[in-house]
Coordinates of C-alpha atoms in Angstrom, one line a residue:
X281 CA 115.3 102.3 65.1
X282 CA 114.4 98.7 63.9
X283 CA 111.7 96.5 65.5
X284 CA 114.3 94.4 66.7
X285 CA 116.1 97.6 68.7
X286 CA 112.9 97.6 70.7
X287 CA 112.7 94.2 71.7
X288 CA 116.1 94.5 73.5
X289 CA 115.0 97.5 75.6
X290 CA 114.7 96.3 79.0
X291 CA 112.4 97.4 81.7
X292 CA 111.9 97.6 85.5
X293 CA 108.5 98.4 87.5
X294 CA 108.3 99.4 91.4
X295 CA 105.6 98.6 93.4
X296 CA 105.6 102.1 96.3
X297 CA 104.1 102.6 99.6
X298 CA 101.5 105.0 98.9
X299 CA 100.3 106.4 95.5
X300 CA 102.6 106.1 92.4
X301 CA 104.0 103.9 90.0
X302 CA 106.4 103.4 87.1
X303 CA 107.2 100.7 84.5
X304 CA 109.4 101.1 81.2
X305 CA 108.6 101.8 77.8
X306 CA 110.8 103.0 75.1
X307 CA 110.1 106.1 73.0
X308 CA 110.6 106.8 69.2
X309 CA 113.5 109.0 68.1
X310 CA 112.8 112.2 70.1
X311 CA 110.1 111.3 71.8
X312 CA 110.5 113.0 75.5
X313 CA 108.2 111.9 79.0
X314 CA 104.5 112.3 79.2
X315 CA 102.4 109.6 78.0
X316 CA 99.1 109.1 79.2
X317 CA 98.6 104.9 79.5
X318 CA 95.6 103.0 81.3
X319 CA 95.8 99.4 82.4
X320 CA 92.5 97.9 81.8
X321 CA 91.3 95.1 84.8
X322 CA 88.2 95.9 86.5
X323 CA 89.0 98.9 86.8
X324 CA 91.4 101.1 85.0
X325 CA 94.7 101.9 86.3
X326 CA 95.4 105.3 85.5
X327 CA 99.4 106.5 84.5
X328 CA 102.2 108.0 82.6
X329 CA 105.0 106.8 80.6
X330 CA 108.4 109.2 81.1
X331 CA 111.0 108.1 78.3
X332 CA 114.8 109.8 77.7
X333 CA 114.6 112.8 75.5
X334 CA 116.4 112.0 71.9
X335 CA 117.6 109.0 73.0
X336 CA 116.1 105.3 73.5
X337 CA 115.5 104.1 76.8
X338 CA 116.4 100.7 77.9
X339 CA 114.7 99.9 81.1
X340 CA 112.1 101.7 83.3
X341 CA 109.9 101.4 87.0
X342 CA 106.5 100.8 87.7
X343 CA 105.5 101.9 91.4
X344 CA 102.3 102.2 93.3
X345 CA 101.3 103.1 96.4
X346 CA 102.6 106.9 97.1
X347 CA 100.5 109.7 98.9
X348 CA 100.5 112.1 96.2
X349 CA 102.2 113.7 93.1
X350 CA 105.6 115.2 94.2
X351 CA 108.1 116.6 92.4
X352 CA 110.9 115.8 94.8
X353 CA 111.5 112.4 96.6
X354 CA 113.3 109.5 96.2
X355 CA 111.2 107.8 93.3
X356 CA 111.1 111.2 91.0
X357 CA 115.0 111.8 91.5
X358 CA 115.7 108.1 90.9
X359 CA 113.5 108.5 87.7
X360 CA 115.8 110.8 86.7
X361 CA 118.9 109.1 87.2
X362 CA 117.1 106.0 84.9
X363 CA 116.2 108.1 82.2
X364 CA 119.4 109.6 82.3
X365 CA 121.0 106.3 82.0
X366 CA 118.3 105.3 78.8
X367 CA 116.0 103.7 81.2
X368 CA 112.3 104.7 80.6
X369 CA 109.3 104.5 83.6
X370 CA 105.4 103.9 83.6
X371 CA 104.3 105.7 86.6
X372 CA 100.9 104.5 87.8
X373 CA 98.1 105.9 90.8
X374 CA 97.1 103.1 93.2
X375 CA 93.5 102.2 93.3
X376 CA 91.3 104.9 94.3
X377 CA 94.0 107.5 94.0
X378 CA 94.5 110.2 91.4
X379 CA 93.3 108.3 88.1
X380 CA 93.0 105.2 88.7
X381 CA 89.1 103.7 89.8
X382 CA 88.1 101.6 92.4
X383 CA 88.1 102.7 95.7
X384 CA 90.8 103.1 98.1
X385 CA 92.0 100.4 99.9
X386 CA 95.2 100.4 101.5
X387 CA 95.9 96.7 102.2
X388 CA 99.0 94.4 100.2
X389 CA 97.1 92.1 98.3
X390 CA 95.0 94.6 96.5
X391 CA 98.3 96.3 96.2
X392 CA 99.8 93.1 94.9
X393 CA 97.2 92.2 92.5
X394 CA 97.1 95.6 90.9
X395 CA 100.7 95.4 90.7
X396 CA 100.7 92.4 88.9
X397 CA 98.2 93.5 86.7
X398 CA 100.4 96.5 85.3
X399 CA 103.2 93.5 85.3
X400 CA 100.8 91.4 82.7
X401 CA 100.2 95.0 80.5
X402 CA 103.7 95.4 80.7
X403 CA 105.4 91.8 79.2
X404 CA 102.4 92.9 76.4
X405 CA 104.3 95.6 75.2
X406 CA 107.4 93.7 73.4
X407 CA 106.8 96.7 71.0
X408 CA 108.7 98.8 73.1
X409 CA 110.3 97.0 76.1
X410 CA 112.2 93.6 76.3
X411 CA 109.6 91.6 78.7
X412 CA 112.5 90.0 79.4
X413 CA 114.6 92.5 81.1
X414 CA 111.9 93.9 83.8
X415 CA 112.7 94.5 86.8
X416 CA 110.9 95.1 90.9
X417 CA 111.3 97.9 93.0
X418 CA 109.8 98.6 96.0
X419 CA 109.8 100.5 99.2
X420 CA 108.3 99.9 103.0
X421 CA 105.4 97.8 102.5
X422 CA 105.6 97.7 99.0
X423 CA 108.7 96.0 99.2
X424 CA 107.7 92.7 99.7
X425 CA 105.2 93.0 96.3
X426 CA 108.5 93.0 94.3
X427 CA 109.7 89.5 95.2
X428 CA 106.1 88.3 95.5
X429 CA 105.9 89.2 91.9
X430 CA 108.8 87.6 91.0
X431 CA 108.0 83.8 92.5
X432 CA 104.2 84.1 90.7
X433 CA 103.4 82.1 87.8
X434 CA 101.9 84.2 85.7
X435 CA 98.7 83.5 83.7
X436 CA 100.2 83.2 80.5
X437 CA 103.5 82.1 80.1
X438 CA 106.5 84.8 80.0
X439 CA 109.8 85.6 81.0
X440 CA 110.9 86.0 84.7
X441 CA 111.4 89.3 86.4
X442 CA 115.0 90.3 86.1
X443 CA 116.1 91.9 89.3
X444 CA 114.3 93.0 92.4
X445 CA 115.5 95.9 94.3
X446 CA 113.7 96.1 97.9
X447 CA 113.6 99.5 100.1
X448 CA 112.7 99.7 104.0
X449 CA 110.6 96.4 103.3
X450 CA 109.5 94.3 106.2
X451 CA 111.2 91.1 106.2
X452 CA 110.4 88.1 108.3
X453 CA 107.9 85.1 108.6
X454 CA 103.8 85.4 108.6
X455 CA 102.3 86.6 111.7
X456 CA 106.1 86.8 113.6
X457 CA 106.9 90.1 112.0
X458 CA 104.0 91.8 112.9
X459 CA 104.0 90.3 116.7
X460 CA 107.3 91.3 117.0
X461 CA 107.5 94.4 115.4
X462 CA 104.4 95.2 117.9
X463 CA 106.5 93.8 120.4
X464 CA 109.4 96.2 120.1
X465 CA 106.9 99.4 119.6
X466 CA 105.1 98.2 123.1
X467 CA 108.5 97.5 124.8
X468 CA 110.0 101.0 123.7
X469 CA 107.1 102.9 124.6
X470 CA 108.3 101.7 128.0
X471 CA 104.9 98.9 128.9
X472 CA 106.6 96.2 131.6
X473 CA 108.2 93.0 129.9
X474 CA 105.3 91.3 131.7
X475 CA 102.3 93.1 130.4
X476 CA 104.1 92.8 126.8
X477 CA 103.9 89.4 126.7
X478 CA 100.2 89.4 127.6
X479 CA 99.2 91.8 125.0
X480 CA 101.3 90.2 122.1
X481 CA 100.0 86.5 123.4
X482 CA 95.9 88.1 123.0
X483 CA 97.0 89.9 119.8
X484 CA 98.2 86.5 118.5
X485 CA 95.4 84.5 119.0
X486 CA 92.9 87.4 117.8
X487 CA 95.0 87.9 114.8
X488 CA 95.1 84.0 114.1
X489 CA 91.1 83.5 114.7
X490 CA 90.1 86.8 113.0
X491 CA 92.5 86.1 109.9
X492 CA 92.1 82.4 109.9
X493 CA 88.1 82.4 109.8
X494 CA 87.6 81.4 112.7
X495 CA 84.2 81.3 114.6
X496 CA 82.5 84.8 115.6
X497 CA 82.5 83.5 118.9
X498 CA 86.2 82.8 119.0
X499 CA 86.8 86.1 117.3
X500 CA 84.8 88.2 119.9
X501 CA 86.7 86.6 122.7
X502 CA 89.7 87.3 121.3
X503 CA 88.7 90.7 120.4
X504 CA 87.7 91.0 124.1
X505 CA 91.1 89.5 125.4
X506 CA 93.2 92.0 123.7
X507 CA 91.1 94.7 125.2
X508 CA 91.3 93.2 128.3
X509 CA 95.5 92.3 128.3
X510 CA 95.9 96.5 127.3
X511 CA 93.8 97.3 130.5
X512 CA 95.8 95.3 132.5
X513 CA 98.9 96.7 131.2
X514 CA 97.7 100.3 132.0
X515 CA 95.8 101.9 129.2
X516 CA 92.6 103.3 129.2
X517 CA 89.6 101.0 128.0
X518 CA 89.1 103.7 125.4
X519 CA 92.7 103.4 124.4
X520 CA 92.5 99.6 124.3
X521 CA 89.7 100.2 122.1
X522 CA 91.4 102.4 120.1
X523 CA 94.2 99.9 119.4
X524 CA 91.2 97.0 118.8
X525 CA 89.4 98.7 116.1
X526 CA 92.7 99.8 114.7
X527 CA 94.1 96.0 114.5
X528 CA 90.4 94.9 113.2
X529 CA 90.7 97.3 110.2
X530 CA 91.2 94.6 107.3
X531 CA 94.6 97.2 106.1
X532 CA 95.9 96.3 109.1
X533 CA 95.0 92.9 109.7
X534 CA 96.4 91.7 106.2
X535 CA 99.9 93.0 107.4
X536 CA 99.7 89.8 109.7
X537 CA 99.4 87.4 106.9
X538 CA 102.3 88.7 105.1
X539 CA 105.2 86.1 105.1
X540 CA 108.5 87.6 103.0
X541 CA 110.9 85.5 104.6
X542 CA 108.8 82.7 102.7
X543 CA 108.7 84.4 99.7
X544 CA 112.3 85.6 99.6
X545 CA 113.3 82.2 100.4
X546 CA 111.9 81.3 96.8
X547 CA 113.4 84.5 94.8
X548 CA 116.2 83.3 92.6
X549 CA 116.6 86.6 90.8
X550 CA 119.1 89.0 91.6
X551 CA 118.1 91.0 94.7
X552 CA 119.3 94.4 96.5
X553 CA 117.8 94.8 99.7
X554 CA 118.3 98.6 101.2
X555 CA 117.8 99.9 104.9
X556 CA 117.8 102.9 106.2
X557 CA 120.0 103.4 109.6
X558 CA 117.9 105.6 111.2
X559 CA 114.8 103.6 109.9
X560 CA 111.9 104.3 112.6
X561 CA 109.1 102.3 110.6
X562 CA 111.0 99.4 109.7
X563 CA 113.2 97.8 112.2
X564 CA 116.5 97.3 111.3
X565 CA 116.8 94.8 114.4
X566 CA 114.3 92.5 113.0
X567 CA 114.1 93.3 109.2
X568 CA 118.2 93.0 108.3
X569 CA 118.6 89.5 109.9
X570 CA 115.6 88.1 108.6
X571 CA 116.4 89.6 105.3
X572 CA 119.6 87.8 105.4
X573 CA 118.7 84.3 106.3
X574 CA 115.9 84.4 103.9
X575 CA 118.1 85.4 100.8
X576 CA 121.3 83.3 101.8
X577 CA 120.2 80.6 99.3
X578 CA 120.5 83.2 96.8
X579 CA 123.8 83.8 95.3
X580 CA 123.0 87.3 93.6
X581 CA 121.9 89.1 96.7
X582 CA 122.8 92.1 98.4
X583 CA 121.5 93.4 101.8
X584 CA 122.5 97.2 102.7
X585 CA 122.7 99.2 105.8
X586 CA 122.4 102.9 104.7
X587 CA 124.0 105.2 107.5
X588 CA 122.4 108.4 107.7
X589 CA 119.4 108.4 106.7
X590 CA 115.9 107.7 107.4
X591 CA 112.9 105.3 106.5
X592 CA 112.2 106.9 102.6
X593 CA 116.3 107.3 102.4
X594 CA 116.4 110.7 103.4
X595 CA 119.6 112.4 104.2
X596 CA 119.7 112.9 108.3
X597 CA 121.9 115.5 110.2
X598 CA 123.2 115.6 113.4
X599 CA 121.8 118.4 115.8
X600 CA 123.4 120.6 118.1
X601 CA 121.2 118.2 120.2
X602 CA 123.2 115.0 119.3
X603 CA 119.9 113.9 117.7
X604 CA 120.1 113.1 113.7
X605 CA 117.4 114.7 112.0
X606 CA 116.1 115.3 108.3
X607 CA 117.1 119.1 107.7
X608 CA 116.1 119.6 104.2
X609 CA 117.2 119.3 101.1
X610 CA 119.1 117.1 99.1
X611 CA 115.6 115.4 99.3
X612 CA 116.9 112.3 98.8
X613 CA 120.3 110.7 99.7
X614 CA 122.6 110.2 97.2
X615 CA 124.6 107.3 97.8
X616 CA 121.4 105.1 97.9
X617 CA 120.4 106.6 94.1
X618 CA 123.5 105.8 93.1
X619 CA 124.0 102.4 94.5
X620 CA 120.2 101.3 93.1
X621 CA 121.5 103.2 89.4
X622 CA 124.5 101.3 88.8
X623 CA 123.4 98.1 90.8
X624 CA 120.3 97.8 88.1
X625 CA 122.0 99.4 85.3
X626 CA 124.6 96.3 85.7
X627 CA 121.7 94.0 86.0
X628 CA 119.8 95.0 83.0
X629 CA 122.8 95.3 81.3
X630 CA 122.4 99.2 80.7
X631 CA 125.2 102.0 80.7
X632 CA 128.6 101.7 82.0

């Protein structure tokens, strides 16, 4: 293996919605999974490099944001199917979680910034990746990190991110997607059209006052007037609370100043943009149409109704019930592992 056989071996990293990543390196002649990597910020990022036994990978995933090491799942079995195809993965623990430092903190732009900060280690190591051939993947929230990544100018000057693929990710425009993704939770949980409106209307101008650093006065009384419009709509004022403290919680609150449609309106890289039919987190209602306006500008992009399955693409069954339901194993379904594998093989320009 020459010098210049590593610089062409592409790579791919994957922001996820809860504690893991991945990112590509390439291995020496035999070299097989398991490398122990840290990306130094201000705090260190802890992960692992898994590479294609005997054989030299070409690109890999980065992801963070999973709940916890698992064998199965959609990201391990779609490792698989990459290294199988020569394509090598940096996994990597969000902050606070498993080895990475820092505390916890389960909000996007933490999740975006450490993200790009394992993007910037990564277009470092031309030793063993092409930092021209990475690309984004990313599922639920940590969908929208991919394309986020991908419109940034980064600090020092590099390559653009080849491909994004998104899974389950919210799509639509800042503030909007949350209202109306609270809209439709509030409406199906069967509160009158009137008392909808109210709550969404308080929510809105809380949201806007307590994001937009407005006054404490301002804030209170909007805190106040979402308490009140959930009274009024027949909760409990220790419900209403409930939901108050819950929207207050900076995690939450930073959801409503996330803006993909924007952001996708800027992505020029290829894109694949997955949903899951029986999706009950995401909205395909809201999420597929926005997710198509935004990206029609874009003549490399690709937006996917998966039927059968749910919101982290497992299979679903239908019951003696009529109701479809996740029934076990395969884990994950295997039409979406196949359509991400060969879509980003082909944009990578690895395998058949």
């Amino acid at each position: 293996m020459t010098d210049d056989d590593r610089r062409t071996t592409p790579a791919a990293l994957c922001p996820v919605d809860r504690n893991a990543g991945r990112a590509a390196v390439r291995p020496g002649p035999g070299d097989q999974g398991g490398g122990a990597d840290r990306v130094r910020t201000r705090r260190h990022i802890g992960g692992r490099t898994a590479t294609a036994a005997g054989r030299a990978a070409s690109a890999g995933r980065a992801a963070a944001g999973r709940g916890g090491e698992s064998p199965h799942g959609i990201y391990p079995l779609l490792e698989q199917r990459l290294l199988a195809r020569g394509i090598a993965t940096f996994s990597f623990d969000k902050r606070g979680v498993g080895k990475s430092t820092g505390k916890f903190f389960d909000a996007i732009d933490v999740a975006q910034r450490d993200a790009a900060a394992v993007l910037a280690w990564l277009r470092t190591r031309g030793d063993v990746i092409d930092p021209a051939r990475i690309a984004v993947l990313g599922m639920s929230q940590s969908g929208v990190i991919g394309p986020a990544l991908a419109v940034a100018t980064p600090r020092v000057a590099a390559p653009p991110i080849a491909a994004v693929v998104m899974l389950s990710a919210p799509a639509g425009e800042r503030g909007k997607l949350f209202l109306d993704s609270m809209q439709e939770q509030l409406a199906t949980s069967g509160m009158k059209p009137v008392a909808v409106s109210d709550v969404i209307k308080a929510t809105r101008r809380y949201l806007d006052d307590l994001t937009g650093g407005g006054a404490p006065g301002l804030v209170a009384t909007g805190r106040a007037g979402v308490v009140d419009a959930f009274v009024a709509a027949g909760w409990t004022a220790a419900q209403a609370e409930g939901v108050v403290k819950t929207l207050s919680d900076p995690a939450t609150s930073s959801l409503y100043t996330v803006g993909p449609g924007a952001v996708l309106r800027q992505v020029k890289v290829p894109v694949l943009a997955l949903y899951a039919a029986g999706d009950t987190v995401v909205s395909n209602r809201l999420a597929i149409p926005s997710a198509l306006g935004a990206l029609a500008g874009n003549p490399d992009a690709t937006v996917v109704r998966m039927p059968k399955v749910e919101h982290g693409f497992k299979p679903l069954v239908t019951t003696e019930t009529g109701k479809e339901e996740y029934r076990g194993w395969p884990i994950s379904d295997r039409d979406t592992i196949d359509l991400i594998d060969h879509w980003l093989g082909k944009r990578l320009g690895v395998g058949a």
